[in-house]
Short mmCIF file of C-alpha atoms in Angstrom, two decimals:
data_model
loop_
_atom_site.label_atom_id
_atom_site.label_comp_id
_atom_site.label_asym_id
_atom_site.label_seq_id
_atom_site.Cartn_x
_atom_site.Cartn_y
_atom_site.Cartn_z
CA MET A 1 55.88 -18.12 -15.57
CA GLU A 2 52.95 -17.59 -13.23
CA THR A 3 50.32 -20.30 -13.49
CA ILE A 4 46.93 -18.90 -14.51
CA SER A 5 44.11 -20.41 -12.51
CA ARG A 6 40.94 -21.64 -14.20
CA LEU A 7 38.99 -19.01 -12.29
CA LYS A 8 41.20 -16.20 -13.61
CA PHE A 9 40.96 -17.66 -17.11
CA LEU A 10 37.16 -17.73 -16.96
CA LYS A 11 37.14 -14.17 -15.69
CA TYR A 12 38.77 -12.84 -18.84
CA VAL A 13 37.71 -15.04 -21.74
CA GLY A 14 34.67 -16.99 -22.86
CA VAL A 15 35.24 -19.80 -25.34
CA SER A 16 32.78 -22.13 -27.06
CA GLY A 17 33.80 -24.75 -29.56
CA ALA A 18 33.36 -28.31 -30.65
CA ALA A 19 35.73 -29.69 -28.05
CA LEU A 20 35.79 -27.00 -25.35
CA MET A 21 32.68 -25.42 -23.84
CA LEU A 22 33.12 -22.52 -21.44
CA PRO A 23 30.55 -19.86 -20.46
CA LYS A 24 30.69 -16.51 -22.22
CA ILE A 25 31.98 -13.91 -19.78
CA SER A 26 31.27 -10.20 -20.24
CA SER A 27 34.27 -7.91 -20.49
CA SER A 28 34.40 -4.14 -20.13
CA ARG A 29 33.01 -4.07 -23.67
CA THR A 30 29.27 -4.63 -23.70
CA ASP A 31 28.21 -7.98 -25.15
CA THR A 32 25.19 -7.80 -27.47
CA PRO A 33 22.10 -9.32 -25.80
CA SER A 34 20.25 -12.25 -27.34
CA LEU A 35 17.50 -11.07 -29.67
CA ASP A 36 14.25 -12.42 -31.05
CA PRO A 37 14.98 -12.80 -34.79
CA LYS A 38 11.36 -11.94 -35.61
CA ALA A 39 11.63 -8.68 -33.69
CA ASP A 40 15.05 -7.85 -35.10
CA PRO A 41 15.61 -9.49 -38.50
CA ALA A 42 19.12 -9.62 -39.92
CA VAL A 43 19.99 -6.66 -42.10
CA PHE A 44 21.70 -9.06 -44.50
CA ARG A 45 23.22 -12.52 -44.75
CA MET A 46 26.55 -13.53 -46.24
CA ALA A 47 27.87 -16.99 -47.16
CA HIS A 48 31.43 -17.69 -46.01
CA LEU A 49 33.04 -20.39 -48.14
CA THR A 50 36.64 -21.15 -47.33
CA ASP A 51 39.32 -23.77 -48.09
CA ILE A 52 37.69 -25.10 -51.26
CA HIS A 53 40.89 -26.69 -52.63
CA VAL A 54 39.76 -27.33 -56.19
CA GLU A 55 41.68 -29.81 -58.34
CA ALA A 56 40.77 -32.15 -61.18
CA GLY A 57 38.61 -35.00 -59.85
CA LYS A 58 35.00 -35.89 -59.22
CA GLU A 59 35.00 -35.24 -55.47
CA SER A 60 36.53 -31.78 -55.76
CA GLU A 61 34.70 -30.58 -58.86
CA ALA A 62 31.27 -31.96 -57.94
CA GLY A 63 31.68 -31.06 -54.28
CA PHE A 64 32.45 -27.39 -54.96
CA ALA A 65 29.54 -27.23 -57.43
CA ASN A 66 27.26 -28.76 -54.79
CA ALA A 67 28.30 -26.17 -52.21
CA LEU A 68 27.57 -23.31 -54.60
CA GLN A 69 24.23 -24.81 -55.62
CA ALA A 70 23.29 -25.24 -51.96
CA VAL A 71 24.06 -21.58 -51.24
CA ASN A 72 22.25 -20.30 -54.31
CA SER A 73 19.15 -22.40 -53.63
CA LEU A 74 18.63 -21.22 -50.04
CA ALA A 75 15.14 -19.80 -49.48
CA ASP A 76 16.69 -16.85 -47.64
CA LYS A 77 19.53 -16.36 -50.11
CA PRO A 78 22.62 -14.48 -48.86
CA GLU A 79 23.49 -11.22 -50.56
CA PHE A 80 27.07 -12.18 -51.37
CA ILE A 81 29.73 -14.85 -50.92
CA LEU A 82 32.99 -14.25 -49.11
CA ASN A 83 35.65 -16.69 -50.30
CA GLY A 84 38.05 -17.20 -47.40
CA GLY A 85 41.00 -18.39 -49.49
CA ASP A 86 42.73 -21.62 -50.51
CA SER A 87 40.53 -21.87 -53.59
CA ILE A 88 42.86 -24.37 -55.28
CA MET A 89 44.66 -27.47 -54.01
CA ASN A 90 48.19 -26.45 -55.13
CA SER A 91 49.64 -28.79 -52.53
CA ALA A 92 52.87 -30.19 -53.95
CA LEU A 93 56.17 -28.35 -53.66
CA ASN A 94 57.14 -29.24 -57.24
CA LEU A 95 53.70 -28.80 -58.86
CA SER A 96 54.05 -27.36 -62.36
CA ARG A 97 52.68 -23.96 -63.28
CA GLU A 98 50.51 -25.66 -65.91
CA ARG A 99 48.77 -27.85 -63.33
CA VAL A 100 48.24 -24.87 -61.01
CA LYS A 101 46.76 -22.87 -63.91
CA ASN A 102 44.42 -25.80 -64.67
CA GLN A 103 43.21 -25.69 -61.05
CA TRP A 104 42.53 -21.96 -61.31
CA ASP A 105 40.63 -22.51 -64.56
CA LEU A 106 38.50 -25.19 -62.87
CA PHE A 107 37.77 -22.89 -59.94
CA HIS A 108 36.60 -20.08 -62.23
CA LYS A 109 34.50 -22.40 -64.42
CA ILE A 110 32.69 -24.07 -61.52
CA LEU A 111 32.05 -20.69 -59.90
CA LEU A 112 30.70 -19.25 -63.15
CA ASP A 113 28.47 -22.26 -63.87
CA ASN A 114 26.95 -22.62 -60.39
CA ASN A 115 26.78 -19.17 -58.79
CA SER A 116 24.83 -15.97 -59.37
CA LEU A 117 25.93 -14.09 -56.26
CA PRO A 118 28.64 -11.40 -55.96
CA VAL A 119 31.91 -12.77 -54.56
CA HIS A 120 34.64 -11.12 -52.47
CA HIS A 121 37.95 -12.94 -52.08
CA CYS A 122 40.57 -13.34 -49.34
CA ILE A 123 43.99 -14.77 -50.19
CA GLY A 124 45.06 -18.09 -48.64
CA ASN A 125 48.46 -19.77 -48.61
CA HIS A 126 47.47 -22.44 -51.18
CA ASP A 127 46.51 -19.67 -53.61
CA LEU A 128 50.20 -18.73 -53.89
CA TYR A 129 52.31 -20.65 -56.38
CA GLY A 130 55.35 -21.81 -54.42
CA TRP A 131 53.62 -21.13 -51.08
CA SER A 132 55.62 -23.82 -49.26
CA SER A 133 58.93 -22.60 -50.69
CA PRO A 134 61.08 -19.97 -48.96
CA ASN A 135 60.18 -16.29 -49.11
CA GLN A 136 61.66 -15.32 -52.47
CA ALA A 137 58.91 -17.21 -54.34
CA HIS A 138 56.07 -15.36 -52.66
CA VAL A 139 56.04 -12.03 -54.46
CA LYS A 140 55.35 -13.58 -57.85
CA GLY A 141 53.02 -16.18 -56.36
CA LYS A 142 50.91 -13.55 -54.64
CA LYS A 143 50.80 -11.43 -57.79
CA TRP A 144 49.47 -14.43 -59.73
CA ALA A 145 46.78 -15.06 -57.11
CA LEU A 146 45.73 -11.40 -57.22
CA ASP A 147 45.42 -11.60 -60.99
CA GLU A 148 43.23 -14.70 -60.74
CA TYR A 149 40.99 -13.00 -58.17
CA LYS A 150 41.03 -9.71 -60.15
CA MET A 151 42.20 -7.86 -57.03
CA ASP A 152 44.43 -4.79 -57.01
CA GLN A 153 46.01 -5.55 -53.64
CA PRO A 154 45.85 -8.41 -51.12
CA TYR A 155 44.03 -6.42 -48.41
CA TYR A 156 41.08 -4.07 -48.80
CA ALA A 157 37.79 -2.91 -47.29
CA PHE A 158 34.23 -2.79 -48.55
CA GLU A 159 30.89 -1.80 -47.05
CA LYS A 160 27.45 -3.35 -46.85
CA GLY A 161 24.66 -1.58 -44.99
CA ASN A 162 26.05 -0.21 -41.74
CA TRP A 163 28.90 -2.74 -41.79
CA LYS A 164 32.48 -2.43 -42.99
CA PHE A 165 34.35 -5.60 -43.95
CA ILE A 166 38.13 -5.41 -43.68
CA VAL A 167 39.81 -8.23 -45.60
CA LEU A 168 43.40 -8.92 -44.51
CA ASP A 169 46.33 -10.74 -46.08
CA SER A 170 47.53 -13.28 -43.49
CA ILE A 171 50.32 -14.79 -45.58
CA HIS A 172 53.76 -13.47 -44.62
CA GLY A 173 56.85 -14.95 -46.28
CA ARG A 174 59.81 -16.46 -44.45
CA ASP A 175 63.11 -17.96 -45.58
CA THR A 176 62.52 -21.52 -44.36
CA ILE A 177 60.13 -24.35 -45.27
CA PRO A 178 57.17 -24.01 -45.00
CA GLY A 179 57.76 -20.59 -46.50
CA TYR A 180 55.00 -18.66 -44.78
CA TYR A 181 53.51 -17.73 -41.44
CA ALA A 182 50.58 -15.59 -40.36
CA LYS A 183 51.37 -11.93 -39.79
CA LEU A 184 50.66 -8.45 -41.12
CA ASP A 185 53.69 -6.60 -42.41
CA GLU A 186 54.37 -3.01 -41.34
CA THR A 187 52.68 -1.47 -44.38
CA GLN A 188 49.49 -3.49 -43.93
CA THR A 189 49.44 -2.82 -40.19
CA THR A 190 49.60 0.93 -40.80
CA TRP A 191 46.86 0.64 -43.42
CA LEU A 192 44.66 -1.32 -40.97
CA GLN A 193 45.19 1.24 -38.20
CA ASN A 194 44.24 4.06 -40.56
CA GLU A 195 41.21 2.16 -41.86
CA LEU A 196 39.92 1.63 -38.32
CA GLU A 197 40.61 5.24 -37.32
CA LYS A 198 38.59 6.64 -40.21
CA THR A 199 35.65 4.28 -39.63
CA PRO A 200 32.82 6.05 -37.75
CA ALA A 201 32.18 4.67 -34.27
CA THR A 202 28.58 4.06 -35.31
CA GLN A 203 29.60 1.73 -38.15
CA PHE A 204 30.21 -1.91 -37.24
CA VAL A 205 33.29 -3.79 -38.44
CA CYS A 206 33.94 -7.41 -39.42
CA ILE A 207 37.58 -8.47 -39.91
CA VAL A 208 38.32 -11.28 -42.39
CA SER A 209 41.58 -13.25 -42.52
CA HIS A 210 42.48 -16.61 -44.00
CA ILE A 211 44.49 -17.74 -40.98
CA PRO A 212 42.81 -17.24 -37.59
CA ILE A 213 43.77 -14.31 -35.42
CA LEU A 214 42.31 -16.22 -32.47
CA ALA A 215 40.93 -19.79 -32.45
CA VAL A 216 40.86 -22.63 -29.95
CA CYS A 217 40.75 -25.32 -32.66
CA THR A 218 44.39 -24.64 -33.56
CA MET A 219 45.29 -26.79 -30.54
CA PHE A 220 43.96 -29.89 -32.28
CA ILE A 221 45.87 -29.92 -35.58
CA GLY A 222 49.27 -31.46 -36.19
CA LYS A 223 51.57 -32.66 -33.42
CA ASN A 224 51.02 -29.68 -31.17
CA LYS A 225 51.19 -31.30 -27.73
CA ASP A 226 54.11 -32.85 -25.91
CA LYS A 227 53.97 -34.28 -22.42
CA GLU A 228 53.83 -30.88 -20.72
CA HIS A 229 52.97 -28.15 -23.24
CA TRP A 230 50.68 -27.14 -26.05
CA SER A 231 52.53 -25.60 -29.00
CA ILE A 232 50.58 -23.72 -31.67
CA PRO A 233 52.64 -22.94 -34.80
CA ASN A 234 52.59 -19.45 -36.26
CA ASN A 235 51.39 -20.79 -39.60
CA ALA A 236 48.18 -21.87 -37.84
CA LEU A 237 47.53 -18.73 -35.76
CA HIS A 238 48.57 -15.12 -36.33
CA ALA A 239 51.99 -14.47 -34.82
CA ASP A 240 50.86 -10.89 -34.15
CA ALA A 241 47.61 -11.94 -32.42
CA ASN A 242 48.58 -10.11 -29.24
CA GLU A 243 49.13 -6.83 -31.09
CA LEU A 244 45.99 -7.24 -33.19
CA THR A 245 43.69 -8.03 -30.26
CA ALA A 246 45.11 -5.00 -28.41
CA LEU A 247 44.40 -2.83 -31.48
CA PHE A 248 40.89 -4.24 -31.83
CA TYR A 249 40.15 -3.47 -28.16
CA GLN A 250 40.59 0.23 -28.96
CA HIS A 251 37.71 0.00 -31.46
CA PRO A 252 34.50 -1.27 -29.78
CA ASN A 253 32.68 -1.21 -33.12
CA ILE A 254 34.67 -4.30 -34.22
CA LYS A 255 32.18 -7.08 -33.61
CA ALA A 256 33.43 -10.17 -35.46
CA CYS A 257 36.47 -11.81 -37.07
CA LEU A 258 36.10 -14.59 -39.66
CA SER A 259 38.75 -17.11 -40.71
CA GLY A 260 39.33 -20.54 -42.22
CA HIS A 261 42.63 -22.41 -42.83
CA ILE A 262 42.25 -24.91 -39.97
CA HIS A 263 39.38 -26.92 -41.57
CA LEU A 264 37.72 -27.07 -38.14
CA VAL A 265 34.80 -25.09 -36.71
CA ASP A 266 34.86 -23.06 -33.52
CA HIS A 267 33.72 -19.81 -31.92
CA VAL A 268 35.77 -17.77 -29.46
CA ASN A 269 34.49 -14.64 -27.73
CA TYR A 270 37.38 -12.54 -26.47
CA LEU A 271 37.07 -8.99 -25.14
CA GLY A 272 33.61 -8.68 -26.68
CA ILE A 273 34.60 -9.75 -30.21
CA ASP A 274 33.31 -12.98 -31.77
CA TYR A 275 36.02 -14.94 -33.59
CA PHE A 276 34.52 -17.53 -35.96
CA CYS A 277 36.71 -20.22 -37.55
CA ASN A 278 34.45 -21.55 -40.29
CA GLY A 279 35.64 -25.00 -41.29
CA ALA A 280 36.28 -25.97 -44.93
CA VAL A 281 34.17 -26.54 -48.02
CA SER A 282 36.57 -29.42 -48.78
CA GLY A 283 36.49 -30.95 -45.27
CA SER A 284 39.53 -33.22 -45.17
CA TRP A 285 40.71 -32.07 -48.60
CA TRP A 286 37.82 -33.95 -50.31
CA LYS A 287 38.42 -37.14 -48.34
CA GLY A 288 35.46 -36.76 -45.95
CA ASN A 289 35.56 -35.48 -42.38
CA TYR A 290 38.55 -33.68 -40.94
CA HIS A 291 38.59 -34.75 -37.31
CA GLN A 292 34.89 -34.49 -36.42
CA PHE A 293 33.93 -31.97 -39.12
CA PRO A 294 32.42 -32.76 -42.53
CA PRO A 295 32.73 -30.40 -45.51
CA SER A 296 30.77 -27.24 -44.76
CA TYR A 297 30.15 -23.56 -45.37
CA SER A 298 28.71 -20.94 -43.03
CA ILE A 299 25.88 -18.43 -43.31
CA MET A 300 26.64 -15.27 -41.34
CA SER A 301 23.81 -12.90 -40.34
CA PHE A 302 24.67 -9.27 -39.64
CA HIS A 303 22.19 -7.24 -37.59
CA ASP A 304 21.81 -3.48 -37.47
CA ASN A 305 22.71 -3.44 -33.76
CA GLY A 306 26.09 -5.14 -34.25
CA LYS A 307 24.98 -8.69 -33.46
CA VAL A 308 26.50 -11.42 -35.63
CA GLU A 309 25.13 -14.96 -35.89
CA ARG A 310 26.45 -18.06 -37.65
CA GLU A 311 24.74 -21.12 -39.05
CA VAL A 312 27.12 -23.89 -40.16
CA LYS A 313 25.79 -25.78 -43.20
CA TYR A 314 26.99 -29.38 -43.64
CA TYR A 315 25.94 -29.76 -47.26
CA ASN A 316 25.58 -32.98 -49.25
CA TRP A 317 28.94 -32.79 -50.98
CA GLN A 318 28.97 -36.33 -52.40
CA ASN A 319 25.54 -36.37 -54.04
CA ALA A 320 26.57 -35.03 -57.42
CA THR A 321 27.60 -36.42 -60.79
#
């Protein structure tokens, strides 16, 4: 395999993140210039809360309530919340259906008691009962998650202002443990292609997935490095990332992609699209920081010229009773 020089790498991709800082490099797609927020206020703001992992316990219950209260008390309140998935802990392979149902009930109660904003949902792997089991368990598990979220199907689109949000289903079943990896099946891929084709070129697009399509922070989770190579598993990054980024390049009105899953925060700009991995409301699964990142949520600002900005909010998750 030909070795790619640092110069060639910098020519084609600009990456900024917590652990890797590289200059943003313009591609053949035009990057949006920096704007004075007073001269060009955001059309609207959205709160991205992902990887909440609710279960019975003070840290989880009070922490999720604190995050919602923080969002709802902002002076410049966002217009809606986008839940990025993994709403419940559902972590054990042999967890009973009763305990999983109790987690869903907690999630709904805390959301109802502490939030007044509209919510859109994206399915995560922990939302599926039996998510770590082989593929045959996934159909029923995904159906249950859809019922809890009151969704008709696991991928969909909605509009706000001159923006279209396309919410994808990252979770693709496989026959080994863990029983999932990140990929769009053929039916969803065709749907996505059609959705992009029918979107006017003058309307901007934000893609939402639970598992990142592109993220540098995936290099820093698990045992991903041996003496000579980095190895990023396909349950941490979309296995079809090459095909998706090629598809996105054909649609210059795609401006941003949002994800969670990794519990870390980064920002990659690739071929003119901003890929934001937005941490976790639960941090290290309600045990404090995960690597260098405390529990957090993100406020995303969407401008009428296609510019997208993020403000990461490290809220006071422990100060609740």
